[in-house]
Coordinates of C-alpha atoms (C1' of nucleotides) in Angstrom, one line a residue:
Chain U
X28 CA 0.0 0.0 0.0
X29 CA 1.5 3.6 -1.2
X30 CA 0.8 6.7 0.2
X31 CA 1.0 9.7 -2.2
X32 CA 1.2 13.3 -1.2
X33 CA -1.5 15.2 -3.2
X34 CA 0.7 16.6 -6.6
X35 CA 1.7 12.8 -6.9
X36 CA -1.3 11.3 -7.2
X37 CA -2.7 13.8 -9.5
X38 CA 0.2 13.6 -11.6
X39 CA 0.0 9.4 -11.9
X40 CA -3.3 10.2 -12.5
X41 CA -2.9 13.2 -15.1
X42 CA -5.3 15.4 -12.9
X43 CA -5.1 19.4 -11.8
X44 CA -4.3 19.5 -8.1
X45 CA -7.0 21.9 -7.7
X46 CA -9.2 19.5 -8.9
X47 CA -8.5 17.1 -6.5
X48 CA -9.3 19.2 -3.8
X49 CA -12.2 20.2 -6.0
X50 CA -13.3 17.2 -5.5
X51 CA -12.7 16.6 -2.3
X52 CA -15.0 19.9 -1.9
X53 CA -17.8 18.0 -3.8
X54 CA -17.5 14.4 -1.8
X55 CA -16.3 13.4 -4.7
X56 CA -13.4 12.3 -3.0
X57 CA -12.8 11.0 0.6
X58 CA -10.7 13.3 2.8
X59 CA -7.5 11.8 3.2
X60 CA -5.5 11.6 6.3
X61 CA -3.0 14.3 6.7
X62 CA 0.5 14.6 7.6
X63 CA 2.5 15.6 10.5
X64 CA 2.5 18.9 8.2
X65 CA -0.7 19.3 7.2
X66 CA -0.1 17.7 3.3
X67 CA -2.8 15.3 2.7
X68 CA -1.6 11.6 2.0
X69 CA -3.3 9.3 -0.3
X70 CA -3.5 5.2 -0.7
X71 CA -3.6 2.9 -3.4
X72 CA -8.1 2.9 -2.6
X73 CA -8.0 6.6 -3.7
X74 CA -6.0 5.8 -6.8
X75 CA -8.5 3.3 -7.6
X76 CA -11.3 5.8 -6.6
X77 CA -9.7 8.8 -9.0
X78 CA -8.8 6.5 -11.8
X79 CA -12.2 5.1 -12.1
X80 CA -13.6 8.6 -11.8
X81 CA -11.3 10.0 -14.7
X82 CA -12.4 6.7 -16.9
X83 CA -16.2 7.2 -15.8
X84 CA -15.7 11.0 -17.5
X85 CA -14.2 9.9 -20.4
X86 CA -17.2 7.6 -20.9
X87 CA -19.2 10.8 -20.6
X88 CA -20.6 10.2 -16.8
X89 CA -20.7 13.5 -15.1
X90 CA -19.6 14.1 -11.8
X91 CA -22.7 13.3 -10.0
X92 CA -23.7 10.1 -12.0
X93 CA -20.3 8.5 -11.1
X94 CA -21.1 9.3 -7.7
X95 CA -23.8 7.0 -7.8
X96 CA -21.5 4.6 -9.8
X97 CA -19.3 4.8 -6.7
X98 CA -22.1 4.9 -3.9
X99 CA -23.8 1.3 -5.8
X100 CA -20.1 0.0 -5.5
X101 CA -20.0 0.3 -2.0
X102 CA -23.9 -0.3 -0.9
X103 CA -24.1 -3.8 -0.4
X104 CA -28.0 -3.9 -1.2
X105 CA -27.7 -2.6 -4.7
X106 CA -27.2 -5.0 -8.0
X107 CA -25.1 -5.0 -11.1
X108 CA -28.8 -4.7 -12.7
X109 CA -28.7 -1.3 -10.4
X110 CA -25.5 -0.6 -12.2
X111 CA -27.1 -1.3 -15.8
X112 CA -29.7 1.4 -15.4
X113 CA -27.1 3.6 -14.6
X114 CA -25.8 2.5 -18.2
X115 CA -28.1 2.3 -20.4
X116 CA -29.7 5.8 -19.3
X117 CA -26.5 7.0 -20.5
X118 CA -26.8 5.1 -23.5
X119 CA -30.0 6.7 -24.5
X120 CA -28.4 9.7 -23.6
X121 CA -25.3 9.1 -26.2
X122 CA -27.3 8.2 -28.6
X123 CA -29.6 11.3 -28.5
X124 CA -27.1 13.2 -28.9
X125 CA -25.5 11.5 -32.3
X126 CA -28.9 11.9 -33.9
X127 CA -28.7 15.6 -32.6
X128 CA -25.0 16.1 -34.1
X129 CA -25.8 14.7 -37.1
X130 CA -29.1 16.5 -38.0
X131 CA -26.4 19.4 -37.4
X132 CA -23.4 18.0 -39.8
X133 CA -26.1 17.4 -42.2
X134 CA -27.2 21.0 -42.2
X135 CA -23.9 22.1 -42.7
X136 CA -22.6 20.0 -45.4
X137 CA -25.6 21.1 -47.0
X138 CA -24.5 24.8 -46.0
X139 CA -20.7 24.6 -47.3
X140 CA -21.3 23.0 -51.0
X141 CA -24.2 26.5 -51.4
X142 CA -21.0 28.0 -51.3
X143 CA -19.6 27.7 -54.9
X144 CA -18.2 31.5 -55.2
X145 CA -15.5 31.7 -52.6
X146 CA -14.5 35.5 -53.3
X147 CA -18.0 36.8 -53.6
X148 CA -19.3 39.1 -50.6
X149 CA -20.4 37.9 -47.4
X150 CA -23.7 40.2 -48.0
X151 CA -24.7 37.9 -50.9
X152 CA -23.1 34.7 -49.0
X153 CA -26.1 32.1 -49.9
X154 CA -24.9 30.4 -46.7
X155 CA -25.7 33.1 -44.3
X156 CA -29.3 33.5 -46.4
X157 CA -30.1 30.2 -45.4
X158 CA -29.5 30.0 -41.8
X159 CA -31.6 33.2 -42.3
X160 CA -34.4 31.3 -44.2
X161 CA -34.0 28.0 -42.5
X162 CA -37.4 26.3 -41.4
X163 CA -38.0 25.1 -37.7
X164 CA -37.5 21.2 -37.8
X165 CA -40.4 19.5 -36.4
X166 CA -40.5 19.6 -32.4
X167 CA -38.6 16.7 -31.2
Chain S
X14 CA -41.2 48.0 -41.2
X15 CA -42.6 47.0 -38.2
X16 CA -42.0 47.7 -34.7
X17 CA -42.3 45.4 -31.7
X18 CA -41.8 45.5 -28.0
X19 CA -39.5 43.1 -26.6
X20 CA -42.4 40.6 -25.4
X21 CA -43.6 40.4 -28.6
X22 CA -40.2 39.7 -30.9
X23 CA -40.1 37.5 -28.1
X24 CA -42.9 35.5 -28.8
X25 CA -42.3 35.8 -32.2
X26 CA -39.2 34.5 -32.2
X27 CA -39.8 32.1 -28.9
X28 CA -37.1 33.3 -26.8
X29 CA -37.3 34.4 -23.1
X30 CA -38.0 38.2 -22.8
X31 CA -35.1 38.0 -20.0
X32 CA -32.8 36.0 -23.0
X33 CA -33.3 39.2 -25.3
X34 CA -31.9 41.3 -22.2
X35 CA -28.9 39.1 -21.8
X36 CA -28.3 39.2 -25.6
X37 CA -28.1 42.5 -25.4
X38 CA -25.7 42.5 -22.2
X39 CA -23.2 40.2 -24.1
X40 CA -23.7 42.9 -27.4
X41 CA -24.6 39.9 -29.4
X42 CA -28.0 42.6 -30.2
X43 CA -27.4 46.0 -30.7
X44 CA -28.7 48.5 -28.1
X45 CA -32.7 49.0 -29.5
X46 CA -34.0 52.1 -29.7
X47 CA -36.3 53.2 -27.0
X48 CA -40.0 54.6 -26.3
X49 CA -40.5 57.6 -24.5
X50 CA -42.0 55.4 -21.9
X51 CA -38.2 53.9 -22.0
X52 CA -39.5 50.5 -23.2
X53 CA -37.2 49.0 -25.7
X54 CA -38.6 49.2 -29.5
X55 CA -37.3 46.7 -31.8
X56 CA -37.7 46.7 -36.1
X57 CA -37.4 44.0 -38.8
X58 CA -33.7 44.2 -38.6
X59 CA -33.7 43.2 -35.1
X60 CA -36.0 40.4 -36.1
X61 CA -34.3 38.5 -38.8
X62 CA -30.5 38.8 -36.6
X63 CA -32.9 37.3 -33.6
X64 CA -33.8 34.5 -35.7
X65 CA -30.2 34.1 -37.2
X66 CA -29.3 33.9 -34.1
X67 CA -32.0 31.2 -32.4
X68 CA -31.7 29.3 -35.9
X69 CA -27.4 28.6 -35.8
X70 CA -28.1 28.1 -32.5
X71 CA -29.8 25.1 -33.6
X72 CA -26.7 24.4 -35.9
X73 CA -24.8 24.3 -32.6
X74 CA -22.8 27.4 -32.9
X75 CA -22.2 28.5 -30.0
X76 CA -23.2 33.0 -29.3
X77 CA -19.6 33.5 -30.1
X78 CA -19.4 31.8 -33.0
X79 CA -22.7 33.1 -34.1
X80 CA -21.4 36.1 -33.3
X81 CA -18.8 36.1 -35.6
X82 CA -20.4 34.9 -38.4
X83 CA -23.2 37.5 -37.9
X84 CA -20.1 40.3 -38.4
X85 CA -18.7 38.7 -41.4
X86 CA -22.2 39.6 -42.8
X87 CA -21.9 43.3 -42.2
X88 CA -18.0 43.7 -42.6
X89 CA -18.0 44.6 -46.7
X90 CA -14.7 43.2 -47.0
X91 CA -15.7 39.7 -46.1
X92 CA -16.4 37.2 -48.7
X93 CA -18.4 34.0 -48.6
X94 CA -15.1 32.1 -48.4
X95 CA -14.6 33.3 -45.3
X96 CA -18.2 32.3 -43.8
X97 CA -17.2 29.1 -45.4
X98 CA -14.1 28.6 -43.4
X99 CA -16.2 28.9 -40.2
X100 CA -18.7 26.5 -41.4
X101 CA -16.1 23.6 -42.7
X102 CA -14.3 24.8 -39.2
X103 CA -17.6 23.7 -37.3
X104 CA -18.4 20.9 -39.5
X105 CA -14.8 19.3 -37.9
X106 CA -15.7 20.0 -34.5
X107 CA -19.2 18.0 -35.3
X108 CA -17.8 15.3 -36.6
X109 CA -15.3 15.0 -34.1
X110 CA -17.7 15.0 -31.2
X111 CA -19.9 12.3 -33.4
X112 CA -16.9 10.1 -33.5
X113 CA -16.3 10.5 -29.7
X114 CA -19.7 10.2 -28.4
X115 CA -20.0 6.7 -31.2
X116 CA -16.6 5.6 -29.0
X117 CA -18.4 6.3 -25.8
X118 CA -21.3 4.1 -27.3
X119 CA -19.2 1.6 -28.1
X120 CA -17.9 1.2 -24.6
X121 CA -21.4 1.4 -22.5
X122 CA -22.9 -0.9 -25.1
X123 CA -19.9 -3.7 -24.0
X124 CA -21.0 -2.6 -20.5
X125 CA -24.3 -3.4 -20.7
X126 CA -24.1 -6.7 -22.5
X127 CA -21.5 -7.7 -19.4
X128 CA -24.5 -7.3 -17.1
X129 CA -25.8 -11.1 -16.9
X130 CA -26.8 -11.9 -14.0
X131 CA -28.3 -8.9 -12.7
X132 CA -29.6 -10.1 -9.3
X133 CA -25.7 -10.0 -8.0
X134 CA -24.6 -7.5 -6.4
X135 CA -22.8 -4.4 -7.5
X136 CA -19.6 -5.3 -5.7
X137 CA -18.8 -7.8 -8.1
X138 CA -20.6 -6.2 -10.8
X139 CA -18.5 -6.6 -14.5
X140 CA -19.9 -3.5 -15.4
X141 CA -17.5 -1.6 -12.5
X142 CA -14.8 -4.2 -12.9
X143 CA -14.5 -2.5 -16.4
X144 CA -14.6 1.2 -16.4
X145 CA -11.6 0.5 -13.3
X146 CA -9.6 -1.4 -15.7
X147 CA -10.3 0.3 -18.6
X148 CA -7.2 1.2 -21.0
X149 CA -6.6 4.8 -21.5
X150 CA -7.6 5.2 -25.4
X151 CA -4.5 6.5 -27.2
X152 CA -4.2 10.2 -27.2
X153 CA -6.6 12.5 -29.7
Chain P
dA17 C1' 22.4 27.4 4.2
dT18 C1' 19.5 28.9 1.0
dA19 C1' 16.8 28.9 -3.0
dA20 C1' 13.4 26.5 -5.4
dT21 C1' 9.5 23.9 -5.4
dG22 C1' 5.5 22.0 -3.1
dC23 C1' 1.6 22.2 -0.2
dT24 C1' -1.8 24.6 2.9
dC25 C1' -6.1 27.5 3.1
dG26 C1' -10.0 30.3 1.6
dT27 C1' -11.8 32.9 -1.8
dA28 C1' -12.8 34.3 -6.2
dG29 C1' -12.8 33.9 -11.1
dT30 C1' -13.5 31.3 -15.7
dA31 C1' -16.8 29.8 -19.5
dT32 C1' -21.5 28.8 -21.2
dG33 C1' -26.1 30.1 -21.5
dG34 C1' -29.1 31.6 -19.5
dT35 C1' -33.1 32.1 -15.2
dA36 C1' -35.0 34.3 -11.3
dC37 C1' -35.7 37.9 -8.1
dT38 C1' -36.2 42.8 -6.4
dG39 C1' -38.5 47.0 -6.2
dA40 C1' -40.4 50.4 -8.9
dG41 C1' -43.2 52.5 -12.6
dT42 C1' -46.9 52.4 -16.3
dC43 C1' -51.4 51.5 -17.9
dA44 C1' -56.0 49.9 -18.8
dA45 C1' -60.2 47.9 -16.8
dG46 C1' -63.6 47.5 -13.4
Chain W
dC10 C1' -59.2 54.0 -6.8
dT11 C1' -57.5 49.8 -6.7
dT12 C1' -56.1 45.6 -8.8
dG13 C1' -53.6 43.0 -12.1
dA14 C1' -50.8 42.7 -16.1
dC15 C1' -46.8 44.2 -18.0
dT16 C1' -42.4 46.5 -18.2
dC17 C1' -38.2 48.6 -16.4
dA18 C1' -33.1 48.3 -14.5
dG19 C1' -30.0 45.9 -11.9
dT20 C1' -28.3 42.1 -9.6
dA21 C1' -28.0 37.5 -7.9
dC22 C1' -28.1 32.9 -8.8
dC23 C1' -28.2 28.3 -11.4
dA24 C1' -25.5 24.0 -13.1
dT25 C1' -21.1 22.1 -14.7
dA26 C1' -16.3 21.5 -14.0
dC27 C1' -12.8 23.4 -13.0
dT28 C1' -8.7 27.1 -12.4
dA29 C1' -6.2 30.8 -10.3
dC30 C1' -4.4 33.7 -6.6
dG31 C1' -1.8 34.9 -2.6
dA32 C1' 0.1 34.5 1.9
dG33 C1' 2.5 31.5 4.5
dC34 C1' 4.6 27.3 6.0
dA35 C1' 7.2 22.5 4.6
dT36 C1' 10.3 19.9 2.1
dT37 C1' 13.9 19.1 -1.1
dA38 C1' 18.0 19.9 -4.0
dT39 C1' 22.3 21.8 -4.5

DNA sequence: ATAATGCTCGTAGTATGGTACTGAGTCAAG
DNA sequence: CTTGACTCAGTACCATACTACGAGCATTAT
């Protein structure tokens, strides 16, 4: 078992060290034990806890969804079908937001080939009259 | 020409009377012209740049970029080429989020199908297991 | 020994895109 | 004449996720 002083771990970790204590603000993270000096120290449990929290992010969690991630992990009542909810809520959330993103890239590649005159004038720019024109889409 | 008072271009244009006011704040709408009661009085003009404005919102640009594009239109020196630019330049941004959020799919889908048994409970959940062992993806 | 980092704390600021509240004035209807 | 609807200006606040600053100790490298 290691003990890391506070720039260490975020370092290992590729984190700010404001945003460790960010977190620690937020309950994020557990308050580590402290030094004869005052420096927090940290254990091989929190490098766990701040890994999985960095890999949770890059899955798109946000901070308060992988605290309930972290909060299922330890309750010993709650299920890996629990856990699933959790993930396929996201999911549907992912996915919403590829259809969104590509409505949008759709509009715009219709948007760059209007414009077939490069040098002409921004005031007669047929892109900028149809964002201007553009209908509503239907309501989603 | 018409004039309207802010609650109506407003309505009109389905923004939040207080949204106009912050638009205005942020100088992404020009100062209107006022009433002698001091109300705000806006024209046509003010119209169609609200509705530019809501509509490349949908595009996802965000009020800066909207922003720009919106004084490409009234600089005379601009040309379409250069509206262009920022289009193709947003068009990379979209696609790259696409092929992030597709990755993030990726992952939650292989997640999910881990999830078997879900009666167990959430300490030995694969689900966890993963996103704490997870390989960092190689850098963007 | 001393300089250079490193860590402490609290507070405040960043960026995005707004929303909500306060207290006052205007205006038309009943 | 009072009520209710609307507007005004200004400010505070929301969520999200950090990031920065500065004073003052601690540790480390040379």
């Amino acid at each position: 078992m290691n003990n890391y002083k506070v720039g260490e771990i975020a370092k290992i970790v590729g984190v700010n060290v404001e945003t460790l204590r960010y977190y620690e603000r937020i309950k994020i993270m557990p308050k580590p034990k402290r030094l004869p000096s005052g420096y927090r120290y940290y254990n091989d449990d929190d490098l766990r806890r701040l890994l999985f929290i960095k890999r949770a992010k890059e899955l798109g969690f946000t901070l308060k969804e992988i605290n309930e991630l972290l909060n299922l992990r330890i309750e010993s009542t709650s299920t890996c079908g629990d856990v699933k909810h959790i993930a396929e809520h996201k999911l549907l959330d992912i996915e919403e937001k590829i259809r969104d993103l590509k409505r949008i890239r759709k509009v715009l590649l219709r948007l760059i080939s209007q414009c077939v005159h490069e040098e002409i004038s921004s005031v007669e720019c047929p892109i900028l009259e149809i964002i201007e024109k553009r209908q509503k889409r239907s309501p989603k």
